[in-house]
Coordinates of C-alpha atoms in Angstrom, one line a residue:
Chain A
M1 CA 25.8 6.3 -118.0
N2 CA 28.3 4.7 -120.2
S3 CA 30.2 1.6 -119.2
F4 CA 33.5 0.2 -120.3
K5 CA 33.5 -3.4 -121.3
K6 CA 37.2 -3.9 -120.7
I7 CA 39.2 -2.7 -117.7
D8 CA 41.9 -0.3 -118.6
V9 CA 45.3 -2.0 -118.7
S10 CA 46.8 0.6 -116.5
L11 CA 44.2 -0.1 -113.8
R12 CA 44.8 -3.9 -113.8
S13 CA 47.8 -4.0 -111.5
P14 CA 46.3 -1.6 -108.9
L15 CA 43.1 -3.5 -109.0
L16 CA 44.9 -6.7 -108.4
L17 CA 46.9 -5.0 -105.6
S18 CA 43.7 -3.8 -104.0
I19 CA 42.2 -7.3 -104.3
L20 CA 45.3 -8.7 -102.7
G21 CA 45.1 -6.0 -100.0
M22 CA 41.5 -6.8 -99.3
G23 CA 42.5 -10.5 -99.2
I24 CA 45.2 -9.8 -96.6
L25 CA 42.8 -7.6 -94.7
C26 CA 40.1 -10.3 -94.6
A27 CA 42.7 -13.0 -93.6
G28 CA 44.0 -10.6 -90.9
L29 CA 40.4 -10.0 -89.7
Y30 CA 39.7 -13.7 -89.6
K31 CA 42.9 -14.6 -87.8
Q32 CA 42.4 -11.7 -85.3
Q33 CA 38.8 -12.8 -84.7
S34 CA 39.9 -16.4 -84.1
Q35 CA 42.7 -15.2 -81.8
K36 CA 40.2 -13.1 -79.9
D37 CA 37.9 -16.0 -79.5
H38 CA 40.8 -18.1 -78.2
L39 CA 41.7 -15.3 -75.8
N40 CA 38.1 -15.0 -74.6
S41 CA 37.8 -18.7 -74.0
T42 CA 41.1 -18.6 -72.1
K43 CA 39.8 -15.7 -70.0
K44 CA 36.7 -17.7 -69.3
A45 CA 38.7 -20.7 -68.2
Y46 CA 40.8 -18.5 -66.0
Q47 CA 37.7 -17.0 -64.4
I48 CA 36.2 -20.4 -63.7
L49 CA 39.5 -21.6 -62.1
Q50 CA 39.7 -18.3 -60.1
K51 CA 36.1 -19.0 -58.8
E52 CA 37.0 -22.6 -58.0
A53 CA 40.1 -21.4 -56.1
E54 CA 38.0 -18.9 -54.2
V55 CA 35.4 -21.5 -53.3
L56 CA 38.2 -23.9 -52.1
E57 CA 39.8 -21.0 -50.1
K58 CA 36.4 -20.4 -48.4
D59 CA 36.0 -24.1 -47.7
I60 CA 39.5 -24.2 -46.1
I61 CA 38.6 -21.2 -43.9
F62 CA 35.3 -22.8 -42.9
L63 CA 37.0 -26.1 -42.0
T64 CA 39.7 -24.4 -40.0
E65 CA 37.3 -22.1 -38.1
N66 CA 34.9 -24.9 -37.3
R67 CA 37.3 -27.8 -36.8
Q68 CA 36.3 -28.5 -33.2
Q69 CA 32.6 -28.3 -33.8
L70 CA 32.8 -30.5 -36.9
Q71 CA 34.9 -33.0 -35.0
F72 CA 32.3 -33.1 -32.3
L73 CA 29.5 -33.6 -34.8
V74 CA 31.5 -36.4 -36.5
Q75 CA 32.1 -38.1 -33.2
K76 CA 28.5 -37.8 -32.2
G77 CA 27.5 -39.5 -35.5
W78 CA 25.5 -36.4 -36.6
L79 CA 26.5 -37.1 -40.2
L80 CA 25.7 -40.9 -40.1
P81 CA 22.5 -42.7 -40.2
K82 CA 21.2 -43.6 -36.7
S83 CA 21.5 -47.1 -35.4
R84 CA 18.8 -48.0 -32.8
L85 CA 20.7 -51.1 -31.7
L86 CA 23.7 -48.9 -30.9
G87 CA 21.5 -46.4 -29.1
G88 CA 19.9 -49.3 -27.0
T89 CA 23.4 -50.6 -26.1
E90 CA 24.4 -47.1 -25.0
I91 CA 21.3 -46.8 -22.7
N92 CA 22.0 -50.2 -21.2
R93 CA 25.6 -49.4 -20.8
W94 CA 25.0 -46.3 -18.6
A95 CA 22.2 -47.9 -16.5
A96 CA 24.4 -49.7 -14.1
D97 CA 23.3 -47.6 -11.1
L98 CA 19.7 -48.0 -11.9
N99 CA 17.5 -50.7 -10.4
E100 CA 14.9 -50.7 -13.1
L101 CA 15.0 -49.7 -16.7
H102 CA 12.6 -49.7 -19.5
F103 CA 12.9 -47.8 -22.7
R104 CA 11.2 -47.4 -26.0
I105 CA 12.3 -45.7 -29.2
E106 CA 9.3 -44.6 -31.3
P107 CA 9.1 -44.5 -35.1
E108 CA 10.9 -41.7 -36.8
I109 CA 9.0 -38.6 -37.9
I110 CA 10.2 -35.6 -40.0
K111 CA 9.8 -32.2 -38.5
E112 CA 10.6 -28.8 -39.9
I113 CA 12.1 -26.2 -37.6
E114 CA 11.8 -23.0 -39.6
A115 CA 11.4 -23.3 -43.4
E116 CA 15.1 -24.2 -44.1
Y117 CA 15.8 -26.9 -41.5
A118 CA 14.2 -30.3 -41.5
F119 CA 15.2 -33.1 -39.1
R120 CA 14.4 -36.7 -38.6
I121 CA 13.2 -37.1 -35.0
S122 CA 12.8 -40.3 -33.0
K123 CA 11.2 -40.0 -29.6
V124 CA 13.2 -42.0 -26.9
M125 CA 11.1 -42.7 -23.8
I126 CA 13.0 -44.1 -20.8
K127 CA 11.5 -45.1 -17.5
A128 CA 14.0 -45.9 -14.7
G129 CA 13.9 -46.8 -11.0
A130 CA 16.7 -46.0 -8.6
L131 CA 17.5 -45.9 -4.9
L132 CA 18.4 -42.2 -5.1
D133 CA 17.4 -39.5 -7.5
T134 CA 21.1 -38.6 -8.0
S135 CA 21.5 -41.9 -9.9
L136 CA 18.8 -40.7 -12.3
Y137 CA 20.4 -37.4 -12.9
D138 CA 23.8 -39.1 -13.5
F139 CA 22.2 -41.4 -15.9
A140 CA 20.5 -38.5 -17.8
E141 CA 23.8 -36.6 -18.0
K142 CA 25.7 -39.7 -19.3
I143 CA 23.1 -40.4 -21.9
L144 CA 23.1 -36.8 -23.1
K145 CA 26.9 -36.9 -23.4
N146 CA 27.5 -40.4 -24.9
F147 CA 24.4 -41.2 -26.9
P148 CA 25.2 -41.7 -30.6
G149 CA 23.6 -38.6 -32.2
I150 CA 22.1 -35.5 -30.7
L151 CA 19.5 -35.8 -27.9
V152 CA 17.3 -33.1 -26.7
L153 CA 15.6 -33.5 -23.4
R154 CA 11.9 -32.8 -23.7
K155 CA 10.5 -34.1 -20.4
L156 CA 12.0 -35.1 -17.1
V157 CA 9.8 -36.5 -14.3
V158 CA 11.3 -37.5 -11.0
R159 CA 8.9 -38.8 -8.3
R160 CA 9.0 -40.7 -5.1
N161 CA 7.9 -44.3 -5.5
T162 CA 4.8 -44.7 -3.2
L163 CA 4.6 -48.5 -3.9
V164 CA 8.0 -49.7 -2.8
D165 CA 8.0 -53.5 -2.8
E166 CA 10.2 -55.7 -0.7
P167 CA 13.2 -56.7 -2.8
K168 CA 12.5 -60.1 -4.4
S169 CA 16.1 -61.1 -4.3
Q170 CA 19.0 -60.0 -2.2
N171 CA 20.8 -58.5 -5.2
K172 CA 18.0 -56.3 -6.2
Q173 CA 17.7 -53.0 -4.4
P174 CA 14.3 -51.2 -3.9
C175 CA 13.4 -48.3 -6.2
F176 CA 12.6 -45.3 -4.0
V177 CA 12.7 -42.9 -6.9
I178 CA 11.2 -43.3 -10.3
G179 CA 12.4 -41.2 -13.3
E180 CA 10.8 -40.8 -16.6
F181 CA 12.8 -39.2 -19.5
I182 CA 11.6 -38.2 -22.9
F183 CA 14.3 -37.3 -25.4
D184 CA 14.1 -36.2 -29.0
W185 CA 16.8 -38.0 -31.0
F186 CA 17.7 -35.7 -33.9
A187 CA 19.3 -36.5 -37.2
M188 CA 19.8 -34.0 -39.9
I189 CA 18.2 -34.0 -43.4
E190 CA 20.6 -32.4 -45.9
N191 CA 17.9 -31.4 -48.3
K192 CA 14.2 -31.8 -48.5
N193 CA 14.5 -34.6 -51.1
D194 CA 16.1 -36.7 -48.4
K195 CA 12.8 -36.7 -46.5
D196 CA 11.7 -39.7 -48.7
R197 CA 14.9 -41.6 -48.2
D198 CA 14.8 -44.3 -45.7
F199 CA 17.9 -45.4 -43.8
Chain B
M1 CA 35.8 32.8 -118.1
T2 CA 37.3 29.9 -116.3
R3 CA 40.8 28.5 -116.9
K4 CA 39.6 25.2 -118.1
F5 CA 39.7 24.1 -121.7
I6 CA 36.5 24.2 -123.6
L7 CA 36.3 22.3 -126.8
L8 CA 33.3 23.2 -129.0
L9 CA 32.6 20.6 -131.7
T10 CA 30.3 21.6 -134.6
D11 CA 29.7 20.1 -138.0
E12 CA 32.5 22.0 -139.7
E13 CA 35.0 22.9 -137.0
I14 CA 36.3 22.4 -133.5
I15 CA 37.1 25.4 -131.4
L16 CA 39.4 25.4 -128.4
H17 CA 38.7 28.0 -125.8
Q18 CA 40.8 28.8 -122.7
E19 CA 40.1 32.1 -121.0
S20 CA 40.7 34.6 -123.7
F21 CA 42.5 32.1 -125.9
K22 CA 40.5 30.8 -128.9
K23 CA 41.7 28.6 -131.7
I24 CA 39.5 27.3 -134.5
Y25 CA 40.3 24.1 -136.3
N26 CA 38.5 23.2 -139.5
L27 CA 37.5 19.6 -139.5
E28 CA 38.5 19.3 -143.2
E29 CA 42.1 19.5 -141.9
G30 CA 41.7 15.9 -140.7
I31 CA 40.7 14.7 -137.2
E32 CA 44.0 13.1 -136.4
S33 CA 46.0 16.2 -137.2
I34 CA 43.7 18.4 -135.2
Q35 CA 43.9 16.0 -132.3
A36 CA 47.7 16.0 -132.3
K37 CA 47.7 19.8 -132.2
L38 CA 45.1 20.0 -129.5
K39 CA 47.0 17.4 -127.5
N40 CA 50.0 19.8 -127.4
H41 CA 47.8 22.4 -125.9
F42 CA 46.5 20.1 -123.3
L43 CA 49.9 18.7 -122.4
R44 CA 51.1 22.1 -121.6
A45 CA 48.7 22.2 -118.6
P46 CA 48.0 18.6 -117.8
T47 CA 46.2 19.4 -114.6
T48 CA 43.7 21.7 -116.2
S49 CA 40.3 20.2 -116.7
F50 CA 38.3 20.3 -119.9
V51 CA 34.8 19.9 -121.2
L52 CA 33.7 18.9 -124.7
L53 CA 30.6 20.8 -126.0
I54 CA 28.8 19.3 -129.0
D55 CA 26.7 21.6 -131.1
R56 CA 25.9 20.1 -134.5
N57 CA 23.0 19.9 -136.8
Q58 CA 22.4 16.2 -136.3
Q59 CA 19.7 15.4 -133.9
D60 CA 21.8 13.9 -131.1
I61 CA 19.2 14.2 -128.5
K62 CA 16.4 11.7 -128.8
E63 CA 13.2 11.7 -126.7
E64 CA 10.3 9.3 -126.2
T65 CA 7.4 9.1 -123.8
L66 CA 7.7 6.3 -121.3
P67 CA 4.7 4.1 -120.6
S68 CA 3.4 4.2 -117.0
L69 CA 5.2 1.2 -115.4
L70 CA 5.9 0.0 -112.0
L71 CA 9.4 0.9 -110.7
W72 CA 10.9 -2.5 -111.2
D73 CA 9.4 -2.8 -114.8
R74 CA 10.7 0.7 -115.6
F75 CA 14.1 -0.3 -114.3
R76 CA 14.1 -3.4 -116.5
L77 CA 13.0 -1.4 -119.6
L78 CA 15.8 1.1 -119.1
S79 CA 18.3 -1.6 -118.6
H80 CA 17.2 -3.3 -121.8
K81 CA 17.6 0.0 -123.6
R82 CA 21.0 0.6 -122.2
A83 CA 22.1 -2.9 -123.3
E84 CA 20.8 -2.1 -126.8
W85 CA 22.7 1.2 -126.9
A86 CA 25.8 -0.5 -125.6
K87 CA 25.7 -2.8 -128.6
Q88 CA 25.8 0.1 -131.0
G89 CA 28.6 2.0 -129.3
E90 CA 30.5 2.7 -126.1
F91 CA 29.2 6.2 -125.4
H92 CA 25.6 6.8 -124.4
G93 CA 23.7 8.5 -121.7
N94 CA 20.2 9.1 -120.6
H95 CA 17.9 10.8 -118.2
V96 CA 14.2 10.6 -117.3
F97 CA 12.0 13.6 -116.4
K98 CA 8.3 14.2 -115.8
Q99 CA 6.3 16.8 -117.5
D100 CA 2.5 17.3 -117.9
G101 CA 1.9 14.1 -115.9
K102 CA 4.0 12.0 -118.3
S103 CA 7.4 10.5 -118.1
F104 CA 9.9 11.2 -120.8
L105 CA 13.2 9.6 -121.6
Q106 CA 15.9 11.7 -123.2
W107 CA 18.9 9.9 -124.4
V108 CA 22.1 10.2 -126.5
N109 CA 23.7 7.3 -128.2
I110 CA 26.9 7.8 -130.2
S111 CA 27.4 5.0 -132.6
L112 CA 30.9 3.7 -133.5
N113 CA 30.7 5.2 -137.1
D114 CA 29.8 8.6 -135.8
P115 CA 32.8 11.0 -135.9
V116 CA 32.0 12.2 -132.4
S117 CA 32.9 8.7 -131.3
S118 CA 36.6 9.2 -132.3
W119 CA 36.6 12.4 -130.2
C120 CA 35.2 10.5 -127.3
F121 CA 38.0 7.9 -127.6
W122 CA 40.6 10.6 -127.9
I123 CA 39.6 12.5 -124.8
K124 CA 39.7 9.3 -122.8
N125 CA 43.5 9.2 -123.3
L126 CA 44.1 12.8 -122.3
P127 CA 46.0 13.3 -119.1
N128 CA 43.8 16.2 -118.1
P129 CA 40.8 15.7 -115.9
S130 CA 37.6 15.5 -117.9
E131 CA 34.4 17.2 -116.9
G132 CA 32.5 15.3 -119.5
I133 CA 30.8 15.7 -122.8
R134 CA 27.8 18.0 -123.0
F135 CA 25.3 18.9 -125.7
V136 CA 24.7 22.6 -126.3
S137 CA 21.1 22.3 -127.4
L138 CA 20.2 20.6 -124.1
E139 CA 22.2 23.0 -122.0
A140 CA 20.3 25.8 -123.6
G141 CA 17.3 24.5 -121.7
Q142 CA 19.2 25.2 -118.4
F143 CA 20.2 28.6 -119.7
L144 CA 16.5 29.4 -120.5
K145 CA 15.5 28.5 -117.0
K146 CA 17.8 31.1 -115.7
Y147 CA 17.3 33.9 -118.3
G148 CA 14.1 33.0 -120.0
S149 CA 10.5 33.7 -119.0
G150 CA 7.8 31.5 -117.3
A151 CA 7.9 27.8 -117.3
D152 CA 4.5 27.3 -119.0
H153 CA 5.7 28.9 -122.3
Y154 CA 7.3 27.7 -125.4
Q155 CA 10.8 29.2 -125.5
L156 CA 12.9 29.8 -128.5
M157 CA 16.5 30.8 -128.1
I158 CA 18.7 32.1 -130.9
Y159 CA 22.4 31.8 -130.3
M160 CA 25.7 31.8 -132.1
L161 CA 28.7 30.0 -130.6
S162 CA 30.5 29.3 -133.9
Q163 CA 30.2 30.9 -137.3
K164 CA 26.6 29.7 -137.7
V165 CA 23.5 30.9 -135.9
R166 CA 21.3 28.2 -134.4
Y167 CA 18.1 28.1 -132.5
V168 CA 16.4 25.7 -130.1
I169 CA 12.7 25.5 -129.1
F170 CA 11.8 24.1 -125.7
K171 CA 8.5 23.4 -124.0
N172 CA 9.6 23.4 -120.4
K173 CA 12.2 20.6 -120.3
R174 CA 11.3 19.0 -123.6
L175 CA 13.5 19.9 -126.5
L176 CA 11.2 20.3 -129.5
L177 CA 13.7 21.5 -132.1
S178 CA 17.3 22.4 -132.7
R179 CA 18.6 23.6 -136.0
F180 CA 20.4 26.3 -138.0
F181 CA 18.8 29.7 -138.3
L182 CA 18.5 30.7 -141.9
N183 CA 15.9 33.5 -141.8
E184 CA 12.5 34.4 -140.2
E185 CA 10.6 32.6 -142.9
D186 CA 12.4 29.4 -142.3
L187 CA 11.7 29.8 -138.6
R188 CA 8.1 30.4 -139.2
T189 CA 8.0 27.2 -141.3
S190 CA 9.5 25.3 -138.4
L191 CA 6.9 26.8 -136.0
H192 CA 4.2 25.9 -138.5
F193 CA 5.5 22.3 -138.5
L194 CA 5.5 22.2 -134.7
S195 CA 2.0 23.8 -134.4
R196 CA 0.6 20.5 -135.7
Y197 CA 1.1 18.8 -132.3
C198 CA 1.6 22.0 -130.3
P199 CA -1.4 24.1 -131.4
D200 CA -0.8 26.9 -128.8
I201 CA 2.8 27.5 -129.7
Y202 CA 2.0 30.9 -131.4
E203 CA 0.2 32.3 -128.4
K204 CA 2.7 31.1 -125.8
L205 CA 6.0 31.5 -127.6
Q206 CA 8.8 33.6 -126.0
I207 CA 11.9 34.4 -127.9
L208 CA 15.3 35.0 -126.4
S209 CA 17.8 36.2 -128.8
L210 CA 21.6 36.3 -128.2
V211 CA 22.3 37.6 -131.7
P212 CA 21.3 41.3 -131.7
D213 CA 21.9 41.6 -135.5
I214 CA 18.9 39.4 -136.3
S215 CA 15.7 41.3 -136.3
L216 CA 12.4 39.4 -136.1
T217 CA 8.8 40.4 -136.3
F218 CA 7.5 38.2 -133.5
P219 CA 5.7 39.9 -130.7
R220 CA 7.5 38.6 -127.6
I221 CA 11.2 38.9 -128.2
L222 CA 13.9 39.5 -125.5
I223 CA 17.3 40.4 -126.7
L224 CA 20.3 39.9 -124.4
P225 CA 22.9 42.5 -125.2
D226 CA 25.9 40.3 -124.4
P227 CA 26.1 37.4 -126.9
Q228 CA 28.9 35.8 -124.7
V229 CA 26.7 35.2 -121.8
F230 CA 25.5 31.8 -123.1
F231 CA 29.1 30.6 -123.7
N232 CA 30.2 31.8 -120.2
F233 CA 27.2 30.0 -118.8
L234 CA 28.3 26.7 -120.6
G235 CA 31.9 27.2 -119.3
Q236 CA 30.8 27.7 -115.7
Q237 CA 28.3 24.8 -115.5
K238 CA 29.5 22.2 -113.1
K239 CA 27.2 19.5 -114.2
G240 CA 25.5 19.0 -117.5
T241 CA 21.8 18.0 -118.0
L242 CA 22.9 14.9 -119.8
S243 CA 26.5 14.3 -120.2
L244 CA 28.6 11.5 -121.5
T245 CA 31.3 11.2 -118.9
T246 CA 34.2 9.1 -120.0
N247 CA 36.8 7.4 -117.9
T248 CA 39.8 9.5 -119.1
Y249 CA 43.5 8.9 -118.5
A250 CA 43.3 11.5 -115.7
A251 CA 40.3 9.7 -114.2
S252 CA 42.3 6.5 -114.4
K253 CA 45.1 8.2 -112.6
V254 CA 42.7 9.4 -109.9
L255 CA 41.2 5.9 -109.7
R256 CA 44.7 4.4 -109.6
K257 CA 45.5 6.7 -106.7
W258 CA 42.4 5.7 -104.9
V259 CA 43.2 2.0 -105.5
E260 CA 46.7 2.6 -104.1
I261 CA 45.1 4.4 -101.1
L262 CA 42.8 1.4 -100.7
F263 CA 45.7 -1.0 -100.9
L264 CA 47.7 1.0 -98.4
S265 CA 44.7 1.2 -96.1
S266 CA 44.3 -2.6 -96.4
L267 CA 47.9 -3.0 -95.5
S268 CA 47.7 -0.7 -92.5
G269 CA 44.4 -2.5 -91.5
A270 CA 46.2 -5.8 -91.8
G271 CA 49.1 -4.4 -89.8
F272 CA 46.7 -3.3 -87.1
F273 CA 45.2 -6.8 -87.1
V274 CA 48.7 -8.3 -86.8
Y275 CA 49.3 -6.1 -83.8
Q276 CA 46.0 -7.1 -82.3
I277 CA 46.8 -10.8 -82.9
W278 CA 50.2 -10.3 -81.3
H279 CA 48.7 -8.4 -78.4
D280 CA 46.0 -11.1 -77.8
H281 CA 48.6 -13.8 -78.1
Q282 CA 50.7 -12.2 -75.4
E283 CA 47.7 -11.7 -73.2
A284 CA 46.7 -15.4 -73.7
E285 CA 50.3 -16.4 -72.8
V286 CA 50.2 -14.5 -69.5
L287 CA 46.8 -16.0 -68.8
F288 CA 48.1 -19.5 -69.5
S289 CA 50.9 -19.0 -67.0
K290 CA 48.4 -17.7 -64.4
I291 CA 46.1 -20.7 -65.2
D292 CA 49.0 -23.1 -64.5
Q293 CA 49.7 -21.4 -61.1
L294 CA 46.0 -21.5 -60.3
K295 CA 45.8 -25.2 -61.1
I296 CA 48.7 -25.9 -58.7
Q297 CA 47.0 -23.8 -56.0
I298 CA 43.7 -25.6 -56.5
K299 CA 45.5 -29.0 -56.4
H300 CA 47.1 -28.0 -53.1
K301 CA 43.8 -26.7 -51.6
Q302 CA 42.0 -29.9 -52.7
H303 CA 44.7 -31.9 -51.0
L304 CA 44.1 -29.8 -47.8
I305 CA 40.4 -30.4 -47.9
N306 CA 41.1 -34.0 -48.5
N307 CA 37.9 -34.8 -50.4
K308 CA 35.7 -33.7 -47.7
N309 CA 32.1 -32.9 -48.7
V310 CA 32.2 -29.3 -47.4
T311 CA 28.7 -28.5 -48.6
R312 CA 27.4 -31.4 -46.5
L313 CA 29.5 -30.3 -43.5
R314 CA 28.2 -26.8 -43.8
S315 CA 24.7 -28.0 -43.9
A316 CA 25.4 -30.3 -40.9
L317 CA 26.8 -27.4 -38.9
D318 CA 23.9 -25.1 -39.9
H319 CA 21.4 -27.8 -38.8
Y320 CA 23.3 -28.4 -35.5
R321 CA 23.4 -24.6 -34.8
Q322 CA 19.8 -24.3 -35.4
L323 CA 19.1 -27.2 -33.1
Q324 CA 21.3 -25.7 -30.4
T325 CA 18.8 -22.9 -30.1
Q326 CA 16.2 -25.5 -29.1
I327 CA 18.3 -27.3 -26.4
R328 CA 17.5 -26.5 -22.7
L329 CA 18.5 -28.4 -19.6
P330 CA 16.6 -28.6 -16.3
V331 CA 19.7 -28.1 -14.1
Q332 CA 19.4 -24.4 -13.7
T333 CA 15.7 -24.6 -13.0
L334 CA 16.3 -27.3 -10.4
E335 CA 19.0 -25.2 -8.7
V336 CA 16.6 -22.2 -8.3
L337 CA 13.8 -24.5 -7.2
A338 CA 16.0 -26.3 -4.6
I339 CA 16.9 -22.9 -3.0
V340 CA 13.2 -22.0 -2.6
L341 CA 12.2 -25.4 -1.3
D342 CA 15.1 -25.5 1.2
K343 CA 14.1 -22.1 2.4
H344 CA 10.6 -23.2 3.3
K345 CA 11.7 -26.7 4.4
V346 CA 9.4 -28.2 1.9
S347 CA 10.1 -31.8 0.9
L348 CA 9.7 -32.6 -2.8
E349 CA 7.5 -35.5 -3.7
S350 CA 7.7 -35.3 -7.5
F351 CA 9.2 -33.1 -10.1
A352 CA 8.3 -32.9 -13.7
W353 CA 10.2 -30.7 -16.2
S354 CA 8.9 -30.3 -19.6
N355 CA 10.3 -28.5 -22.7
E356 CA 7.6 -29.1 -25.2
K357 CA 5.7 -26.0 -26.4
S358 CA 6.9 -24.0 -23.4
L359 CA 9.3 -24.6 -20.5
D360 CA 7.2 -25.7 -17.6
I361 CA 7.7 -27.6 -14.3
E362 CA 5.2 -29.3 -12.1
I363 CA 6.0 -30.2 -8.5
S364 CA 4.2 -32.1 -5.7
F365 CA 5.5 -31.4 -2.3
L366 CA 4.8 -31.8 1.5
L367 CA 4.6 -28.8 3.8
P368 CA 6.4 -29.3 7.1
N369 CA 3.7 -27.9 9.5
P370 CA 0.3 -29.5 9.4
H371 CA -1.5 -27.0 11.5
E372 CA -4.1 -25.1 9.5
N373 CA -3.4 -21.5 10.3
S374 CA 0.3 -21.7 9.9
L375 CA -0.3 -24.0 6.8
I376 CA -2.1 -21.2 4.9
N377 CA 0.7 -18.8 5.8
Q378 CA 3.4 -21.3 4.9
F379 CA 1.7 -22.0 1.5
K380 CA 1.3 -18.3 0.8
R381 CA 5.0 -17.6 1.6
L382 CA 6.0 -20.5 -0.6
L383 CA 4.0 -19.2 -3.5
S384 CA 5.4 -15.7 -3.0
S385 CA 9.0 -17.1 -3.0
L386 CA 8.3 -19.1 -6.2
S387 CA 7.0 -16.1 -8.0
E388 CA 10.1 -14.1 -6.9
A389 CA 12.3 -17.0 -8.1
F390 CA 10.5 -17.3 -11.5
P391 CA 9.3 -13.7 -12.1
Q392 CA 8.2 -14.3 -15.7
A393 CA 6.4 -17.6 -15.1
Q394 CA 2.7 -18.1 -14.3
I395 CA 2.1 -20.2 -11.1
Q396 CA -0.9 -22.5 -11.2
V397 CA -2.0 -24.3 -8.0
L398 CA -3.3 -27.7 -9.0
E399 CA -3.9 -28.9 -5.5
A400 CA -3.7 -26.9 -2.3
P401 CA -2.4 -28.7 0.8
F402 CA -5.6 -28.1 2.8
Q403 CA -7.6 -31.2 1.8
S404 CA -10.5 -28.8 1.2
G405 CA -11.6 -29.9 -2.3
V406 CA -15.1 -31.3 -2.8
H407 CA -13.7 -34.6 -3.7
Q408 CA -11.6 -34.7 -0.5
T409 CA -12.4 -35.4 3.1
Y410 CA -11.9 -32.2 5.1
E411 CA -11.6 -32.6 8.9
Y412 CA -10.4 -30.5 11.8
P413 CA -7.8 -30.9 13.2
L414 CA -5.9 -32.3 10.3
E415 CA -4.4 -35.7 10.4
E416 CA -0.9 -36.1 11.5
L417 CA 0.1 -36.8 7.9
L418 CA 1.9 -33.9 6.2
P419 CA -0.3 -32.1 3.7
M420 CA 0.6 -32.3 0.0
G421 CA 0.4 -29.6 -2.5
H422 CA 0.6 -29.6 -6.3
I423 CA 1.8 -26.7 -8.3
R424 CA 2.5 -26.0 -12.0
I425 CA 4.8 -23.2 -13.1
I426 CA 4.3 -22.3 -16.7
G427 CA 6.6 -20.4 -19.0
L428 CA 9.9 -20.3 -17.1

């Protein structure tokens, strides 16, 4: 329809007021939005910290509840790489009652027990001779207790020695009983990528 | 009749109507003087609305056929036309309609030197709300729709709103002619003129007369007894066919009010936002204090954990627990076996315990009595005791103590040496 070229003078001030009002409204909206963003980021930070605190709380509960077992594992060297020299020293250390001792630690293999658990396993094969079979059992018990790492006995053979030689020296006693032990020396793999890592 | 003011502007006079009130002002009196008088009337009822009706001899309504154009091109054409009209004067209006498959543009353009223009400016400054400026000849088309005959006919309406009788001729929505009525002969001359481009006008012409005093010799004439019906119709119309609406003082007032409402709404909106900002700020402050507390707690807990790699420890413990399920020791088996062997006075030669795929033992032993008959019984009793001691296991005799195998020397009576047996017990 028709259009006015000039704005009516009486309308100028209300128009200016409405423009001012709209300006205030826009500024308020902008400020409110930025404040809201700030609040949201603060909420997010608070949630992250809450989660972190929860995780730490769970960790503390875990450490408290499993303190003894964890100490045992730390003492046994479950968390450290295996040292064969140390293992050999331990075997020799507890073999005082044995008249003969021969042992072999085979190369390490990786074995999965169930899908989630993979271990590094070294086979430890010990052949020992003693006067009495009780010495062999004592030896086995001490080794199981004191060996660095976790040993699992896989095979135990105790047999009478049919070929008893005369002792070659006075210090050496005859071996009436021969014992053969096969242990699996276990070490943990934290995750499957560790399989390729060599100690 | 409505309460509103109706101003009827003709070539000679301007007539003010309000309900039964009617005042005629001769234009010769001078426009300014009339306007001053009229303003007094209007100011007495400033909230009463008004409408300006224009009914003059000048052909205010113009019409042209629009070419068939795409929507955008038509929009551009109309905008160019509006710009052209705007150059000539402030007041113009138009509308487009379709008829007989063609588009027609009807428009009004009041130039600045037109006396109507001064009336348009005058009503702009009136405090009363305006319902617009309408053209009687066009509104007659609306009236004919309601009171006339079929749409396919030419319609002629004779009316008298002021001192002079006028008539309009329509073909549907198209206004063909609007002029004073002098006599039938003059009307026939007009029809003759129109018949040049509307040859069927004589056959299809319908006449509606609002002036009973005029007698015509045309065949199809309808005379409405009440001559006021057309004026009442104009007064009651809410929207004109084509009106020049003007932004009057009252409209400005309404607009101003709306602007104020808008401003106040903006202010209240801004107030709401200020409250929201304050609320969010308070909430953020509370969260900040909580975050500080949490940070202290976390620091304390981290101190308690003492940089231990708990994930690694968890994994280590899980692995160890899993391994624990694999660990078995021969002590218990040996104890059970020792009881059985003691019972039968059997001396053990060798003992092999294996925990590979299944838990098995293999033993070699010497039976105490070498005599054959009792040897069989002894061996049977030993086997029976072993199966009682290890009920779930399978007992396999690898070598019986009788020296009866094909690879062995069998003699009777047996040598004084104690006979040796060899047994495997599988799946303990």
